[in-house]
mmCIF file of C-alpha atoms in Angstrom:
data_model
loop_
_atom_site.group_PDB
_atom_site.id
_atom_site.type_symbol
_atom_site.label_atom_id
_atom_site.label_comp_id
_atom_site.label_asym_id
_atom_site.label_seq_id
_atom_site.Cartn_x
_atom_site.Cartn_y
_atom_site.Cartn_z
ATOM 1 C CA UNK A 1 99.113 84.575 102.630
ATOM 2 C CA UNK A 2 97.248 87.178 104.671
ATOM 3 C CA UNK A 3 99.378 90.035 105.934
ATOM 4 C CA UNK A 4 98.501 89.570 109.579
ATOM 5 C CA UNK A 5 96.900 86.342 110.658
ATOM 6 C CA UNK A 6 95.298 85.403 113.951
ATOM 7 C CA UNK A 7 93.266 82.465 115.156
ATOM 8 C CA UNK A 8 89.822 84.032 115.612
ATOM 9 C CA UNK A 9 88.903 81.656 118.434
ATOM 10 C CA UNK A 10 86.929 81.858 120.572
ATOM 11 C CA UNK A 11 89.304 80.671 123.240
ATOM 12 C CA UNK A 12 87.258 79.554 126.230
ATOM 13 C CA UNK A 13 89.500 79.565 129.278
ATOM 14 C CA UNK A 14 88.700 79.045 132.976
ATOM 15 C CA UNK A 15 89.408 81.903 135.314
ATOM 16 C CA UNK A 16 92.899 81.720 136.757
ATOM 17 C CA UNK A 17 94.348 79.785 133.852
ATOM 18 C CA UNK A 18 97.163 80.886 131.577
ATOM 19 C CA UNK A 19 96.349 81.485 127.938
ATOM 20 C CA UNK A 20 98.568 82.319 124.998
ATOM 21 C CA UNK A 21 97.916 83.155 121.404
ATOM 22 C CA UNK A 22 100.032 84.018 118.428
ATOM 23 C CA UNK A 23 99.873 86.289 115.451
ATOM 24 C CA UNK A 24 101.846 85.741 112.251
ATOM 25 C CA UNK A 25 102.824 88.444 109.805
ATOM 26 C CA UNK A 26 103.972 88.171 106.229
ATOM 27 C CA UNK A 27 106.038 91.325 105.729
ATOM 28 C CA UNK A 28 109.578 90.650 106.881
ATOM 29 C CA UNK A 29 110.270 94.404 106.798
ATOM 30 C CA UNK A 30 107.752 95.018 109.582
ATOM 31 C CA UNK A 31 109.215 97.233 112.254
ATOM 32 C CA UNK A 32 106.716 97.747 115.049
ATOM 33 C CA UNK A 33 104.267 95.424 116.695
ATOM 34 C CA UNK A 34 101.377 95.967 119.053
ATOM 35 C CA UNK A 35 98.580 94.213 120.829
ATOM 36 C CA UNK A 36 95.291 96.066 121.075
ATOM 37 C CA UNK A 37 92.313 94.997 123.112
ATOM 38 C CA UNK A 38 88.745 95.545 121.948
ATOM 39 C CA UNK A 39 85.794 94.979 124.238
ATOM 40 C CA UNK A 40 82.406 94.165 122.778
ATOM 41 C CA UNK A 41 80.967 97.181 120.943
ATOM 42 C CA UNK A 42 83.846 99.388 122.074
ATOM 43 C CA UNK A 43 86.885 100.865 120.359
ATOM 44 C CA UNK A 44 90.277 99.151 120.228
ATOM 45 C CA UNK A 45 92.682 100.288 122.931
ATOM 46 C CA UNK A 46 96.411 99.750 123.082
ATOM 47 C CA UNK A 47 97.289 96.896 125.422
ATOM 48 C CA UNK A 48 101.022 96.874 124.885
ATOM 49 C CA UNK A 49 103.756 97.411 122.357
ATOM 50 C CA UNK A 50 105.937 94.426 121.542
ATOM 51 C CA UNK A 51 109.681 94.942 121.743
ATOM 52 C CA UNK A 52 112.386 92.769 120.242
ATOM 53 C CA UNK A 53 113.551 91.700 123.671
ATOM 54 C CA UNK A 54 110.038 90.848 124.785
ATOM 55 C CA UNK A 55 108.203 92.773 127.430
ATOM 56 C CA UNK A 56 106.002 92.187 130.392
ATOM 57 C CA UNK A 57 103.277 94.281 131.952
ATOM 58 C CA UNK A 58 101.805 92.678 135.030
ATOM 59 C CA UNK A 59 100.071 89.476 133.987
ATOM 60 C CA UNK A 60 100.694 90.125 130.292
ATOM 61 C CA UNK A 61 103.816 89.105 128.403
ATOM 62 C CA UNK A 62 104.473 89.844 124.744
ATOM 63 C CA UNK A 63 107.161 88.207 122.648
ATOM 64 C CA UNK A 64 108.465 88.819 119.146
ATOM 65 C CA UNK A 65 110.055 86.141 116.984
ATOM 66 C CA UNK A 66 111.434 87.834 113.878
ATOM 67 C CA UNK A 67 112.895 84.661 112.412
ATOM 68 C CA UNK A 68 109.521 82.963 112.342
ATOM 69 C CA UNK A 69 107.607 86.216 111.889
ATOM 70 C CA UNK A 70 105.196 85.947 114.737
ATOM 71 C CA UNK A 71 104.324 87.735 117.948
ATOM 72 C CA UNK A 72 102.674 86.208 120.957
ATOM 73 C CA UNK A 73 100.640 87.330 123.921
ATOM 74 C CA UNK A 74 100.587 85.398 127.191
ATOM 75 C CA UNK A 75 98.064 86.149 129.907
ATOM 76 C CA UNK A 76 98.681 84.631 133.324
ATOM 77 C CA UNK A 77 96.130 84.201 136.109
ATOM 78 C CA UNK A 78 93.340 85.220 133.744
ATOM 79 C CA UNK A 79 90.482 87.327 135.073
ATOM 80 C CA UNK A 80 86.895 87.555 133.923
ATOM 81 C CA UNK A 81 87.662 91.113 132.837
ATOM 82 C CA UNK A 82 90.245 89.822 130.364
ATOM 83 C CA UNK A 83 87.390 88.634 128.137
ATOM 84 C CA UNK A 84 87.766 90.644 124.945
ATOM 85 C CA UNK A 85 89.058 90.473 121.403
ATOM 86 C CA UNK A 86 92.813 90.896 121.105
ATOM 87 C CA UNK A 87 93.997 92.552 117.917
ATOM 88 C CA UNK A 88 97.474 92.083 116.548
ATOM 89 C CA UNK A 89 98.814 95.170 114.779
ATOM 90 C CA UNK A 90 101.936 95.283 112.646
ATOM 91 C CA UNK A 91 103.622 98.350 111.236
ATOM 92 C CA UNK A 92 105.833 98.288 108.184
ATOM 93 C CA UNK A 93 106.890 101.813 108.989
ATOM 94 C CA UNK A 94 106.587 102.859 105.391
ATOM 95 C CA UNK A 95 104.496 105.817 104.370
ATOM 96 C CA UNK A 96 102.048 107.392 106.728
ATOM 97 C CA UNK A 97 100.328 104.286 107.518
ATOM 98 C CA UNK A 98 101.750 101.001 107.294
ATOM 99 C CA UNK A 99 99.633 99.694 110.142
ATOM 100 C CA UNK A 100 97.943 96.386 109.410
ATOM 101 C CA UNK A 101 95.408 94.849 111.742
ATOM 102 C CA UNK A 102 94.616 91.216 112.254
ATOM 103 C CA UNK A 103 91.003 90.099 112.592
ATOM 104 C CA UNK A 104 91.489 89.535 116.278
ATOM 105 C CA UNK A 105 91.357 86.608 118.682
ATOM 106 C CA UNK A 106 88.241 86.367 120.809
ATOM 107 C CA UNK A 107 88.963 85.348 124.385
ATOM 108 C CA UNK A 108 86.273 84.297 126.856
ATOM 109 C CA UNK A 109 87.247 83.779 130.483
ATOM 110 C CA UNK A 110 84.775 81.528 132.228
ATOM 111 C CA UNK A 111 84.064 81.564 135.976
ATOM 112 C CA UNK B 1 87.314 109.196 127.292
ATOM 113 C CA UNK B 2 90.293 108.525 125.074
ATOM 114 C CA UNK B 3 90.732 112.103 123.865
ATOM 115 C CA UNK B 4 89.163 111.233 120.504
ATOM 116 C CA UNK B 5 85.460 112.035 120.363
ATOM 117 C CA UNK B 6 83.114 110.776 117.684
ATOM 118 C CA UNK B 7 79.546 111.830 116.977
ATOM 119 C CA UNK B 8 76.995 110.527 116.491
ATOM 120 C CA UNK B 9 77.544 107.228 118.280
ATOM 121 C CA UNK B 10 74.693 105.612 116.374
ATOM 122 C CA UNK B 11 73.215 106.521 113.018
ATOM 123 C CA UNK B 12 70.461 104.942 110.971
ATOM 124 C CA UNK B 13 70.007 106.249 107.478
ATOM 125 C CA UNK B 14 68.257 105.400 104.264
ATOM 126 C CA UNK B 15 70.106 104.880 101.022
ATOM 127 C CA UNK B 16 69.112 108.299 99.710
ATOM 128 C CA UNK B 17 70.085 110.269 102.809
ATOM 129 C CA UNK B 18 73.094 112.512 103.289
ATOM 130 C CA UNK B 19 74.709 112.471 106.707
ATOM 131 C CA UNK B 20 78.094 113.204 108.249
ATOM 132 C CA UNK B 21 80.213 111.628 110.935
ATOM 133 C CA UNK B 22 82.373 113.884 113.053
ATOM 134 C CA UNK B 23 85.619 113.234 114.881
ATOM 135 C CA UNK B 24 87.529 115.566 117.164
ATOM 136 C CA UNK B 25 90.805 114.908 118.955
ATOM 137 C CA UNK B 26 92.325 116.844 121.840
ATOM 138 C CA UNK B 27 95.649 115.048 121.982
ATOM 139 C CA UNK B 28 97.757 117.367 119.851
ATOM 140 C CA UNK B 29 98.141 114.637 117.252
ATOM 141 C CA UNK B 30 98.731 115.605 113.645
ATOM 142 C CA UNK B 31 97.512 112.520 111.815
ATOM 143 C CA UNK B 32 93.906 111.382 111.709
ATOM 144 C CA UNK B 33 92.273 108.315 110.216
ATOM 145 C CA UNK B 34 88.984 106.764 109.299
ATOM 146 C CA UNK B 35 88.674 103.010 109.685
ATOM 147 C CA UNK B 36 85.756 100.731 108.884
ATOM 148 C CA UNK B 37 85.087 97.687 111.049
ATOM 149 C CA UNK B 38 82.657 95.086 109.750
ATOM 150 C CA UNK B 39 81.741 91.845 111.439
ATOM 151 C CA UNK B 40 84.385 89.131 111.102
ATOM 152 C CA UNK B 41 86.745 91.374 109.134
ATOM 153 C CA UNK B 42 89.902 93.176 110.178
ATOM 154 C CA UNK B 43 89.848 96.923 110.503
ATOM 155 C CA UNK B 44 89.979 98.493 107.050
ATOM 156 C CA UNK B 45 91.828 101.757 106.653
ATOM 157 C CA UNK B 46 89.743 104.208 104.618
ATOM 158 C CA UNK B 47 91.424 107.601 104.727
ATOM 159 C CA UNK B 48 94.521 109.173 106.221
ATOM 160 C CA UNK B 49 95.225 112.822 106.881
ATOM 161 C CA UNK B 50 98.635 114.088 107.924
ATOM 162 C CA UNK B 51 98.807 117.742 108.917
ATOM 163 C CA UNK B 52 95.236 117.984 107.500
ATOM 164 C CA UNK B 53 96.387 116.866 104.051
ATOM 165 C CA UNK B 54 94.933 113.659 102.704
ATOM 166 C CA UNK B 55 97.741 111.227 102.102
ATOM 167 C CA UNK B 56 95.898 108.006 101.579
ATOM 168 C CA UNK B 57 92.618 106.862 100.121
ATOM 169 C CA UNK B 58 92.313 103.124 100.165
ATOM 170 C CA UNK B 59 90.098 102.725 97.105
ATOM 171 C CA UNK B 60 87.083 103.903 99.030
ATOM 172 C CA UNK B 61 83.893 104.455 96.994
ATOM 173 C CA UNK B 62 83.055 108.073 96.276
ATOM 174 C CA UNK B 63 79.884 107.822 98.339
ATOM 175 C CA UNK B 64 82.273 108.338 101.281
ATOM 176 C CA UNK B 65 83.836 111.794 101.279
ATOM 177 C CA UNK B 66 86.303 112.866 103.978
ATOM 178 C CA UNK B 67 86.992 116.403 105.102
ATOM 179 C CA UNK B 68 89.730 117.618 107.420
ATOM 180 C CA UNK B 69 89.432 121.356 108.099
ATOM 181 C CA UNK B 70 92.261 121.314 110.649
ATOM 182 C CA UNK B 71 94.455 118.801 112.438
ATOM 183 C CA UNK B 72 91.932 118.379 115.272
ATOM 184 C CA UNK B 73 88.766 117.726 113.285
ATOM 185 C CA UNK B 74 87.820 115.090 110.761
ATOM 186 C CA UNK B 75 84.524 114.465 109.015
ATOM 187 C CA UNK B 76 83.181 111.634 106.919
ATOM 188 C CA UNK B 77 80.366 112.720 104.643
ATOM 189 C CA UNK B 78 77.994 109.961 103.610
ATOM 190 C CA UNK B 79 75.802 110.003 100.520
ATOM 191 C CA UNK B 80 73.685 107.311 98.822
ATOM 192 C CA UNK B 81 75.133 104.520 100.895
ATOM 193 C CA UNK B 82 74.353 100.848 100.441
ATOM 194 C CA UNK B 83 73.217 98.359 103.104
ATOM 195 C CA UNK B 84 76.658 96.692 102.961
ATOM 196 C CA UNK B 85 78.138 99.956 104.214
ATOM 197 C CA UNK B 86 76.576 99.260 107.607
ATOM 198 C CA UNK B 87 79.495 98.964 110.001
ATOM 199 C CA UNK B 88 81.317 100.587 112.879
ATOM 200 C CA UNK B 89 83.282 103.600 111.659
ATOM 201 C CA UNK B 90 86.246 104.362 113.840
ATOM 202 C CA UNK B 91 88.247 107.551 113.898
ATOM 203 C CA UNK B 92 91.796 107.427 115.199
ATOM 204 C CA UNK B 93 94.701 109.791 115.632
ATOM 205 C CA UNK B 94 98.406 109.647 116.366
ATOM 206 C CA UNK B 95 101.602 111.655 116.081
ATOM 207 C CA UNK B 96 103.077 111.490 112.585
ATOM 208 C CA UNK B 97 105.597 108.653 112.478
ATOM 209 C CA UNK B 98 109.266 109.380 112.027
ATOM 210 C CA UNK B 99 109.592 112.152 114.540
ATOM 211 C CA UNK B 100 111.432 109.899 116.930
ATOM 212 C CA UNK B 101 108.836 110.279 119.605
ATOM 213 C CA UNK B 102 108.131 107.357 121.858
ATOM 214 C CA UNK B 103 104.708 105.999 121.065
ATOM 215 C CA UNK B 104 104.596 107.783 117.726
ATOM 216 C CA UNK B 105 103.091 104.725 116.115
ATOM 217 C CA UNK B 106 100.378 104.320 118.715
ATOM 218 C CA UNK B 107 96.860 104.899 117.481
ATOM 219 C CA UNK B 108 94.206 106.295 119.774
ATOM 220 C CA UNK B 109 90.700 105.439 118.688
ATOM 221 C CA UNK B 110 87.405 107.139 119.245
ATOM 222 C CA UNK B 111 84.436 105.123 120.467
ATOM 223 C CA UNK B 112 83.122 104.780 116.928
ATOM 224 C CA UNK B 113 79.961 105.606 115.059
ATOM 225 C CA UNK B 114 77.770 102.586 114.436
ATOM 226 C CA UNK B 115 76.076 103.073 111.099
ATOM 227 C CA UNK B 116 73.059 101.169 109.838
ATOM 228 C CA UNK B 117 71.952 101.716 106.251
ATOM 229 C CA UNK B 118 68.417 100.611 105.501
#
């Protein structure tokens, strides 16, 4: 089983719709979770951290399910500018660099 | 600008060339990283430096040679690369984990150096 798994998509979604995607992780000792956004030919940028209680930032909501070992990202009222690849990142906390990236989910918002 | 600057942004080199990628961060971070991003693959961690000491080398071929003269600068020296080494090379930095600082795990990436090996 891959350490961090994401559906690569692409998800084609009409503008204004709600879209959600998940990321599963295999290491039950994982401690920190993040969603990064990467625009075409640009660097990844932190979108939001994912807390155990779930968190919301405007139109974006992130959830963590430790029992089933997945995190989710929900985008409401999607905008054209939300088109990007969303990278799931999981940290085991061990050593300097227990950060593991998923391959990313490609989202295309259509007018 | 993210505070992590990479040069050059684009590089084309032959298999016999020697070139270097440079990364500089102005965020006061004390850990720096090189990642490789190839098409349809997750980011691959190559090298880690904490307090300018290399702490991780993820089985990277010796044709890639990192150098970290101080905690703000990181280089990746390239020598006799192969066409399959063509990729986006991303530098990142963060505060060393475990210091109890909020956001200590958050990586800040540079814009990347897109390398093409002919």
